[in-house]
XYZ file of C-alpha atoms in Angstrom:
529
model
C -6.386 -32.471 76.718
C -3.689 -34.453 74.524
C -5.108 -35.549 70.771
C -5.636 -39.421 70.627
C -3.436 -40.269 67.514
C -4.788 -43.108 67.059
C -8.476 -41.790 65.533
C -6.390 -40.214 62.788
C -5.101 -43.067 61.000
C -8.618 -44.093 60.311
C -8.493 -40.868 58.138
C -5.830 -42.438 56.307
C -8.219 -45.738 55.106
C -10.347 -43.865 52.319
C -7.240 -42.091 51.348
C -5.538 -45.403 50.397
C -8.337 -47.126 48.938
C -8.691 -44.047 46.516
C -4.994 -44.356 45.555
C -5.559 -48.342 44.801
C -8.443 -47.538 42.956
C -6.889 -44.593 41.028
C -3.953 -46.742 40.020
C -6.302 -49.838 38.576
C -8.724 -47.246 36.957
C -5.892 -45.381 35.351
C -3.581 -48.807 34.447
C -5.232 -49.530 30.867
C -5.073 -46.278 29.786
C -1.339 -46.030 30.412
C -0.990 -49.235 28.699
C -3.034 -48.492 25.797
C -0.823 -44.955 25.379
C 2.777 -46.740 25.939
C 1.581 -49.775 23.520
C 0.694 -46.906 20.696
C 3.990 -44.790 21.600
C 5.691 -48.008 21.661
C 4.686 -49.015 17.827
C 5.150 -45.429 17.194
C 8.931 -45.591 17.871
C 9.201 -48.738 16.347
C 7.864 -47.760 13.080
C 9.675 -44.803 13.336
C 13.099 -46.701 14.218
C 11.959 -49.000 10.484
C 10.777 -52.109 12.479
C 7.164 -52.520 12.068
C 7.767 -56.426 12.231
C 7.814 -56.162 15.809
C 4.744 -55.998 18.103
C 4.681 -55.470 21.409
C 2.423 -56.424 24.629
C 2.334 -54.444 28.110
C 1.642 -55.680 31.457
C 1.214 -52.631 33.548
C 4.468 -50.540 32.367
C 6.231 -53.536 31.566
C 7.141 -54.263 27.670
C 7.283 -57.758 25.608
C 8.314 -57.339 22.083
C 7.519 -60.129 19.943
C 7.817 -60.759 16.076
C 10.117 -62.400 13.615
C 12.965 -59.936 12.205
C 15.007 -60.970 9.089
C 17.760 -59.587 9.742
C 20.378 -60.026 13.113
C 20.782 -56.623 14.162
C 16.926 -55.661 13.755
C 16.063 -57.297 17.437
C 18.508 -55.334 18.546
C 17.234 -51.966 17.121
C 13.575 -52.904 17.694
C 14.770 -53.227 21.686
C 16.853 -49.880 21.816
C 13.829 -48.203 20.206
C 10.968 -49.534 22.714
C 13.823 -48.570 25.633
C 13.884 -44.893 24.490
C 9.676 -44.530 25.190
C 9.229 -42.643 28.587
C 7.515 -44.020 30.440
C 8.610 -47.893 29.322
C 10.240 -49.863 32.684
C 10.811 -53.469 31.379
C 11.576 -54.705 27.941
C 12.172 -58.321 27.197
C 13.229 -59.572 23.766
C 11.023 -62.056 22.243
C 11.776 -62.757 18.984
C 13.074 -64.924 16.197
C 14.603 -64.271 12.705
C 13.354 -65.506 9.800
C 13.917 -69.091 7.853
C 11.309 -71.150 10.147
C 7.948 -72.376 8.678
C 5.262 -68.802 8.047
C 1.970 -68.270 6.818
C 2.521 -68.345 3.050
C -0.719 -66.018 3.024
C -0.223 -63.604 5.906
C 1.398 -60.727 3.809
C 1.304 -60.312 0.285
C 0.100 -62.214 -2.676
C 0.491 -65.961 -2.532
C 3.647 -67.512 -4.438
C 1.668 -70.735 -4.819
C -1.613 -70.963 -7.079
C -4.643 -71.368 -4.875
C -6.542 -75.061 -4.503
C -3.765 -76.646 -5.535
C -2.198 -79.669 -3.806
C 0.701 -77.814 -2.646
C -0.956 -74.866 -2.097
C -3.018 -76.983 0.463
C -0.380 -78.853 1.772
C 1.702 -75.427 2.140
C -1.431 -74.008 4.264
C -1.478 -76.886 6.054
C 1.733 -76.899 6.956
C 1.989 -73.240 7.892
C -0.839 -73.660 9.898
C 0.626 -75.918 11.802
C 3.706 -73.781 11.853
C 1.223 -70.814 13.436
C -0.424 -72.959 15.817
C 2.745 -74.098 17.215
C 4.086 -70.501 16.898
C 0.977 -69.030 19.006
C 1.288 -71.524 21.732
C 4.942 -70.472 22.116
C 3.886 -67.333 21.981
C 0.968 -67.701 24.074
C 3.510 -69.561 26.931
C 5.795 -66.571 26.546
C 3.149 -63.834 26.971
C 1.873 -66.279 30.266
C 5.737 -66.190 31.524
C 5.661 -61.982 30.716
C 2.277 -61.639 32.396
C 3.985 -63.590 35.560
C 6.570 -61.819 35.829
C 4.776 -58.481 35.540
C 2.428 -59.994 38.125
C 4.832 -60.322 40.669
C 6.118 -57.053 39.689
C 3.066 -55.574 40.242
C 2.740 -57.424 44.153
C 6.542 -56.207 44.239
C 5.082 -52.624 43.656
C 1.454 -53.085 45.831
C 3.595 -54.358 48.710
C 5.966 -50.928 48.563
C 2.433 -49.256 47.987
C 1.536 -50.608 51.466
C 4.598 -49.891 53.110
C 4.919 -46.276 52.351
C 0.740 -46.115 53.034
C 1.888 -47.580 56.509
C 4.660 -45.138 56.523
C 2.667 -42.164 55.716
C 0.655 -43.541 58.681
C 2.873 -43.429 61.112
C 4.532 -40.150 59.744
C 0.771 -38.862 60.349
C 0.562 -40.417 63.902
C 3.789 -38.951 64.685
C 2.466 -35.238 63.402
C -0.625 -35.470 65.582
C 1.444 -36.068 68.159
C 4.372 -33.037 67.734
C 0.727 -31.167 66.914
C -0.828 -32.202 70.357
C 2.841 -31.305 71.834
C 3.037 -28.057 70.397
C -0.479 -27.368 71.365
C 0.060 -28.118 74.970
C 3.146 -26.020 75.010
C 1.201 -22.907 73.405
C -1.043 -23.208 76.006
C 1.786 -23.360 78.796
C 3.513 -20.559 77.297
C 0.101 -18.801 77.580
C -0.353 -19.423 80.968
C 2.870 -18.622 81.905
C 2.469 -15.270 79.767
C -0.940 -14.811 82.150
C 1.075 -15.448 84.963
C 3.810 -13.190 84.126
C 1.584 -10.234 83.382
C -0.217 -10.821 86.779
C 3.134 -10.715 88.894
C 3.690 -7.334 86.837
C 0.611 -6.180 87.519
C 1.342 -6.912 91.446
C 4.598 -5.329 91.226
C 3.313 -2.330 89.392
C 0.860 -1.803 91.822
C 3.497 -2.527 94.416
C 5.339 -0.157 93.349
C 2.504 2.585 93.195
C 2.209 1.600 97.232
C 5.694 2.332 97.797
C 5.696 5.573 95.839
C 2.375 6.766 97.819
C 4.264 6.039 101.002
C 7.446 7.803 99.710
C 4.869 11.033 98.946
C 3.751 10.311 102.882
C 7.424 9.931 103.767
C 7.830 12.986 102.182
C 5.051 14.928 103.467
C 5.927 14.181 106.981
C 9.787 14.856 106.233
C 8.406 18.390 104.882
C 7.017 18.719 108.575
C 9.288 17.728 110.489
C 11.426 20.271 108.861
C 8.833 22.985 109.263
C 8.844 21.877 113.035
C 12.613 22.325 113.450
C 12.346 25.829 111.608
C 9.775 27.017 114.205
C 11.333 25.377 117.348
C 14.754 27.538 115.540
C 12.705 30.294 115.165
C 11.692 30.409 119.243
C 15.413 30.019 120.215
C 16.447 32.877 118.022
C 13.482 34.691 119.986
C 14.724 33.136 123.384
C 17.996 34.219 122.587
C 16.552 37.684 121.799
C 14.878 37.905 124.740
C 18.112 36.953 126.721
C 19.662 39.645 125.177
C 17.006 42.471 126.379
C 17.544 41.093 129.532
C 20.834 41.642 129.474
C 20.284 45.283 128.248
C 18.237 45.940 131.139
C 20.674 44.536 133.458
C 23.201 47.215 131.906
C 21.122 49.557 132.295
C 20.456 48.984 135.699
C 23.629 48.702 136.586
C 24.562 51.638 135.223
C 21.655 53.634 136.927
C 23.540 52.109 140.715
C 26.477 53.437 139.619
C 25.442 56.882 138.707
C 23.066 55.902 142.668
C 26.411 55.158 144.167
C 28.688 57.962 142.532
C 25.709 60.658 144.078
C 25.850 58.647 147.384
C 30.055 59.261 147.362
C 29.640 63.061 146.466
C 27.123 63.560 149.113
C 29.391 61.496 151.861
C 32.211 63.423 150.766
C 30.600 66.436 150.846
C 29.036 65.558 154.440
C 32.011 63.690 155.708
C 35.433 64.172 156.071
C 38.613 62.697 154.500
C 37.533 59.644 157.092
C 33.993 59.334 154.857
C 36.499 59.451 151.769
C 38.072 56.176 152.432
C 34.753 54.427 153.263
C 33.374 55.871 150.178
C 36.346 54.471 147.912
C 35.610 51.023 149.601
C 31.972 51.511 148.937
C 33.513 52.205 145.671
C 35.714 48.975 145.422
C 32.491 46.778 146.818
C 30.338 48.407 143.968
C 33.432 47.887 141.417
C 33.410 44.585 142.305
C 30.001 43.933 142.318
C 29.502 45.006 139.160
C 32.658 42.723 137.274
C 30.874 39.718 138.991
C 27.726 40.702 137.583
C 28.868 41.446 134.206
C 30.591 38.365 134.351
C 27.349 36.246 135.651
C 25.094 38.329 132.583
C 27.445 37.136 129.979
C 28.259 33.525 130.974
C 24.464 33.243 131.374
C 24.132 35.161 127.612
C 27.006 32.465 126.020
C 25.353 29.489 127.834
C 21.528 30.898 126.605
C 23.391 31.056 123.266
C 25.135 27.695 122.944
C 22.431 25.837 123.892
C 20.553 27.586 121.467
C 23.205 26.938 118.873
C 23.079 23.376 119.636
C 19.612 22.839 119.756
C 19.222 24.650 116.404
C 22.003 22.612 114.971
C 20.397 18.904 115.920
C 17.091 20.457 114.588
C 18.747 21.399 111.243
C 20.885 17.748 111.294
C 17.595 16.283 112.398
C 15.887 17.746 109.444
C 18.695 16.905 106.851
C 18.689 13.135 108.218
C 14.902 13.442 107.515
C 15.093 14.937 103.959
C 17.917 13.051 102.706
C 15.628 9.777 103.544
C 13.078 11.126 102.120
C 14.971 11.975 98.915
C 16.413 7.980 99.283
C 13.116 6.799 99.601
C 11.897 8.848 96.539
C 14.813 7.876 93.954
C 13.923 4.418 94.935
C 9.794 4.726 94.371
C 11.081 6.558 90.742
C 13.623 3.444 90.249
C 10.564 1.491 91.137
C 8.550 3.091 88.821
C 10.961 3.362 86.159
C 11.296 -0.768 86.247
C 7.680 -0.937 86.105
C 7.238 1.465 83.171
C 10.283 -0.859 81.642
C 8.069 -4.359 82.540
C 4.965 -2.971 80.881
C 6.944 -1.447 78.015
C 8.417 -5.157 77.317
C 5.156 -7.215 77.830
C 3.317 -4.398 75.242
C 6.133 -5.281 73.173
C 5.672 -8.988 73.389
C 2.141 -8.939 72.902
C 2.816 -6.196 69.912
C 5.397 -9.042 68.612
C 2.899 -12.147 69.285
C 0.017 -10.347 67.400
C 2.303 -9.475 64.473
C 3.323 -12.706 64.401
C -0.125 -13.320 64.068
C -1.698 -11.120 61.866
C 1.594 -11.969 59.039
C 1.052 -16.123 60.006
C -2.943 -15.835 59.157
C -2.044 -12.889 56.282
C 0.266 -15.921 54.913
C -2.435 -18.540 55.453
C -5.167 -16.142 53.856
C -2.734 -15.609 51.094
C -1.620 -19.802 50.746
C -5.655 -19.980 50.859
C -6.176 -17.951 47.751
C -3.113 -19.408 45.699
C -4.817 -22.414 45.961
C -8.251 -21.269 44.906
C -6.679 -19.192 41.968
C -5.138 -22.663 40.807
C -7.830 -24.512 41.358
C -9.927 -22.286 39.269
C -6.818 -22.265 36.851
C -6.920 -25.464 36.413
C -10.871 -25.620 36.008
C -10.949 -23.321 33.507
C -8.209 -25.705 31.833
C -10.166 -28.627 32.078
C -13.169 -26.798 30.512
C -11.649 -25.163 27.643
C -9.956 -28.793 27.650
C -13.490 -29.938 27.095
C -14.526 -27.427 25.164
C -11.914 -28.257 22.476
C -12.563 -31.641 22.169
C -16.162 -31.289 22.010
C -15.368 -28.944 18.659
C -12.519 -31.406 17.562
C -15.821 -34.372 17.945
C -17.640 -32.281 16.280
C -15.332 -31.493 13.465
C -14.619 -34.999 12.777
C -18.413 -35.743 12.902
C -18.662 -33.509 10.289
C -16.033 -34.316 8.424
C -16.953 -37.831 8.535
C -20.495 -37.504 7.550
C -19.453 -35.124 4.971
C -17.204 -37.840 3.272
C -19.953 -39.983 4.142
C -22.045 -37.953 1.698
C -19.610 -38.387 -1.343
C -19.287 -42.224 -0.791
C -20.418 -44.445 -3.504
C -21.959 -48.208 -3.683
C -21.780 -50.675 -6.648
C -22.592 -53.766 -6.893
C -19.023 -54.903 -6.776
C -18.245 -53.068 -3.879
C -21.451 -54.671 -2.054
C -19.959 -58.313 -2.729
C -16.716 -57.149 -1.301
C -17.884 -55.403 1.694
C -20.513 -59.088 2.041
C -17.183 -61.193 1.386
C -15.104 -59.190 4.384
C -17.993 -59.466 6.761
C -18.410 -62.989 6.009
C -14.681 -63.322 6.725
C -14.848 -61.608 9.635
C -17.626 -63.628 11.418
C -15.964 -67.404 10.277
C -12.470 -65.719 11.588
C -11.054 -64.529 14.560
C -9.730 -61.280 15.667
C -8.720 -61.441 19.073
C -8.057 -58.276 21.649
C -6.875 -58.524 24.985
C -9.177 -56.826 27.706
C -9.445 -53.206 27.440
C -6.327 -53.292 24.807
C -5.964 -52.699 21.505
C -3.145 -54.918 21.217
C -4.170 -58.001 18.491
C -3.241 -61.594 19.505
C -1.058 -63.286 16.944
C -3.915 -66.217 16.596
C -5.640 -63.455 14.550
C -3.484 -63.241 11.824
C -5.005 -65.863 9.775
C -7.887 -64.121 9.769
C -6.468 -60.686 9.105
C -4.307 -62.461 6.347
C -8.007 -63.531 4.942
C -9.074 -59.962 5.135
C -6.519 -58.244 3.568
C -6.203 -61.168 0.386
C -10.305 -59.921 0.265
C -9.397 -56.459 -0.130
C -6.736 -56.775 -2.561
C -8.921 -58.449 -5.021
C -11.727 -55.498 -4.812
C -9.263 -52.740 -7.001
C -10.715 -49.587 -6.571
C -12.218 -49.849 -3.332
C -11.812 -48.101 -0.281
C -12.573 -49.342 2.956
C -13.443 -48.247 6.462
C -12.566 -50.372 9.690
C -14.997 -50.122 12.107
C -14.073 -50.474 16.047
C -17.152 -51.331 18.388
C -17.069 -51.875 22.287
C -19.828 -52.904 24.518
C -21.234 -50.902 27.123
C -18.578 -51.690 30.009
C -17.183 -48.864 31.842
C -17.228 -45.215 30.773
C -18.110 -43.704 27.713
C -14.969 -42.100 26.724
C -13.201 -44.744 27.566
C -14.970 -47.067 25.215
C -15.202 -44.552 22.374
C -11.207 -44.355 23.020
C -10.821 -47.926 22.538
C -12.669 -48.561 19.777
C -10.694 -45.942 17.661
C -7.702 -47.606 19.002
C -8.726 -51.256 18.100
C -9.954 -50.013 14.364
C -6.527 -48.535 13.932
C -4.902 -51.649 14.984
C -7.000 -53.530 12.419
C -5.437 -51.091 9.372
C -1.879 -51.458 10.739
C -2.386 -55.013 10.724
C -3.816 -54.886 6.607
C -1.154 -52.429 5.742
C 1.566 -54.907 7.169
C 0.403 -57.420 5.337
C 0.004 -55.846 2.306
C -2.905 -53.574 1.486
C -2.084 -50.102 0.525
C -2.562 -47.730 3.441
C -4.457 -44.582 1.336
C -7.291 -47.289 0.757
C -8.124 -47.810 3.811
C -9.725 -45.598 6.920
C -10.483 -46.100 10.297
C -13.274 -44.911 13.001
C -14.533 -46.048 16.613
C -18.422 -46.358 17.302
C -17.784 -46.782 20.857
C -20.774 -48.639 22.581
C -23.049 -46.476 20.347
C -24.421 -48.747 17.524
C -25.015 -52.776 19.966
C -25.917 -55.162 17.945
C -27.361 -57.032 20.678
C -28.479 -56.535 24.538
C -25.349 -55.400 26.586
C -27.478 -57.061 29.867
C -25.791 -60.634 28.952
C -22.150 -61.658 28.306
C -22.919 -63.146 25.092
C -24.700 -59.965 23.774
C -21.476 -58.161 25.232
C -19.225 -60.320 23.479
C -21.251 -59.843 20.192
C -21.145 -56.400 20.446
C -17.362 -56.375 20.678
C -16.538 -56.429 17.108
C -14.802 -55.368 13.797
C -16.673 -54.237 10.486
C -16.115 -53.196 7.662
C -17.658 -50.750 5.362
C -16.683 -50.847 1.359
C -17.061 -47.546 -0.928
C -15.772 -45.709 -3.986
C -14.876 -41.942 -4.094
């Protein structure tokens, strides 16, 4: 039964869908890390005039440098992040129309008519500014956009490859499964014709023994039938005895006869008696002769009977010895057949026993990673659970030594009120600040300036979108970006502080998107040490 590969590419589906959804859920973290790495290297490199804006892994540096080679530098340093793809160059130098009040003190005394006129004119300068800005970040996002379908369409592609690499592997499987079982069957079959020829062979050796056994008569036959023609040929020779013997007892009959018929007779009786004499004579070589041509005939027959016995008997046992080398040959291939298919099956069960011992083995690598890596996670968790805690503590401790004055109260009243009549603009799920916050953030910082002696803490707060840590995460992020953005344009850095609130202290109901967007916001807490 052959494997319909077909049914296993449906496996493939939730595999896919996981990766897409893995790769969206995971895309503004990566872009929050490269944007912070990014500024990292740039303030490292001594260009904190740049900012920069990610699409996916894709970088857009934007800013105004005053000097010619500083683009240059800012652009080198945003290339050497890993992780970076793109980077276009944004930028323009300096000697167009700024904010007179974005960094630093103003140069013009405020309420007057060119101080007014100045604003006005620099707000114009940012509004126009921002919308080229804005069309350049819409011409970044485009092109990341399409780099993005670029990279979803080569997503699809290799998932469709990795389906048909997975169709073709159920296949070879179903293949190689098919061909185990042939090689089983012809194994089965293999072991059954040695069994026949084993037991084959066991028939041929029993009649070889039979063979044998009736050789072993035969031969007994021919010694017996040799042993009556030696006692034949015995008896012959008695016979012939007695015939001496009687012969010899007529001549001693006949010699008495002569000396009684030459004693009774005259010389006449003499002659007859020697002719008598010559007869017997005579007699007796012809019957000497008969006795032993009779005795060498009894005897070559004998001789020749005994001899086709004993050639009779060879013939028999030679065959019989023929017919037992081959039942041991026989035997000895059989012995040779089952000592090869032992060893095959020894070989096959080896293979085997070290195939599962190196599964077993695989098996338990895996598990003692996977707990590895479990452990990891927990002692991962474990540590930042303490390093929360820590800063919890250390947090509410300096909490503790804060102090409030009435001067401190107006400031903090004056930032807040500031903050709600301005703007402070994030992109989704980034900490990254649109430029068409930096009146607002110039605002903020002229605010601080004039409250000497105060510190203040910037406070990031997210709604209750997506994950916990994710939102606790962002807010840090966002509350940092706020005191980069004061420092740049002008407040000292050791007065202020940052901390993220996550969606922990709402301000309204997170059920509607207006309580959502009110509870996406930027405050400010004012204190002396």
């Amino acid at each position: 039964m052959r494997c319909n590969p077909s049914r296993w590419l449906w496996g493939l589906i939730p595999i896919a869908m996981l990766a897409w959804g893995t790769f969206y859920r995971e895309q503004p973290q990566v872009e929050a890390d490269l944007t912070e790495r990014a500024m990292a290297a740039l303030r490292d490199a001594g260009q904190p005039w740049a900012a920069v804006t990610l699409v996916g892994r894709d970088v857009v540096i934007t800013g105004r440098a005053s000097k010619d080679g500083e683009p240059k530098a800012a652009l080198d340093a945003v290339r050497s992040v890993w992780g970076i793809r793109t980077v276009q160059l944004k930028t323009d130098l300096a000697g167009a129309a700024q904010l007179p009040a974005s960094i630093g003190p103003h140069s013009v005394a405020p309420g007057s008519d060119d101080a007014l006129s100045a604003q006005q004119e620099a707000e114009a300068a940012a509004a126009q500014k921002a919308k080229q800005e804005a069309d350049m970040e819409a011409e970044a996002k485009a092109d990341a956009e399409a780099q993005r379908a670029k990279e979803e369409a080569a997503a699809a592609e290799k998932a469709r490859e990795a389906e048909q690499a997975a169709a073709l592997k159920a296949q070879q499987e179903a293949e190689a499964a098919a061909a185990q079982k042939a090689k089983q069957e012809a194994d089965m079959e293999a072991e059954a014709k040695a069994d026949a020829e084993a037991q084959r062979a066991k028939e041929d050796a029993a009649a070889a023994e039979t063979a044998r056994e009736a050789e072993q008569a035969a031969a007994l036959k021919a010694r017996q039938e040799a042993e009556a023609a030696a006692a034949a040929e015995q008896k012959a020779k008695d016979e012939a005895a007695a015939a001496e013997t009687a012969r010899e007892a007529e001549q001693a009959a006949a010699l008495k006869a002569q000396q009684e018929a030459e004693a009774a007779a005259a010389q006449k009786d003499k002659e007859e008696a020697e002719a008598v004499a010559a007869a017997a004579e005579k007699a007796r070589a012809e019957e000497q002769a008969a006795a032993l041509k009779a005795q060498q005939e009894a005897e070559a027959a004998a001789a020749q009977k005994a001899k086709e016995e004993v050639e009779a008997a060879a013939a028999a046992e030679q065959k019989a010895k023929d017919e037992a080398a081959a039942a041991e040959k026989a035997r000895e291939a059989e012995q040779a057949a089952a000592l090869k298919a032992q060893q095959e099956a020894e070989a096959a069960a080896a293979q085997k026993a070290k195939e599962e011992a190196e599964a077993a083995a695989a098996a338990e690598q895996k598990a003692t990673e996977e707990a590895a890596a479990a452990e990891k996670a927990r002692a991962e968790e474990q540590a930042a659970a303490l390093k929360a805690q820590q800063e919890a503590e250390v947090a509410a401790a300096q909490k503790a030594k804060r102090k409030t004055t009435p001067e401190t109260s107006a400031c903090e009243k004056r930032l807040t009120e500031a903050a709600e009549k301005g703007v402070i603009h994030f992109d989704r799920a980034s900490a990254d600040i649109d430029p068409k916050s930096s009146l607002t953030i110039a605002k903020l910082a002229e605010i601080i300036k004039r409250c000497p002696g105060a510190r203040v803490e910037v406070e990031g707060h997210t709604d209750a979108e997506g994950e916990p840590d994710r939102n606790q995460r962002l807010s840090e992020r966002r509350s940092r970006a706020v005191v980069r953005s004061l420092v740049h344009a002008g407040v000292a850095e050791d007065r202020l502080t940052s901390v993220g609130h996550g969606a922990g202290s709402p301000v309204a109901s997170n059920d509607t998107p207006a309580g959502m967007a009110k509870n996406r916001r930027i405050e400010f807490k004012v204190f002396t040490d």
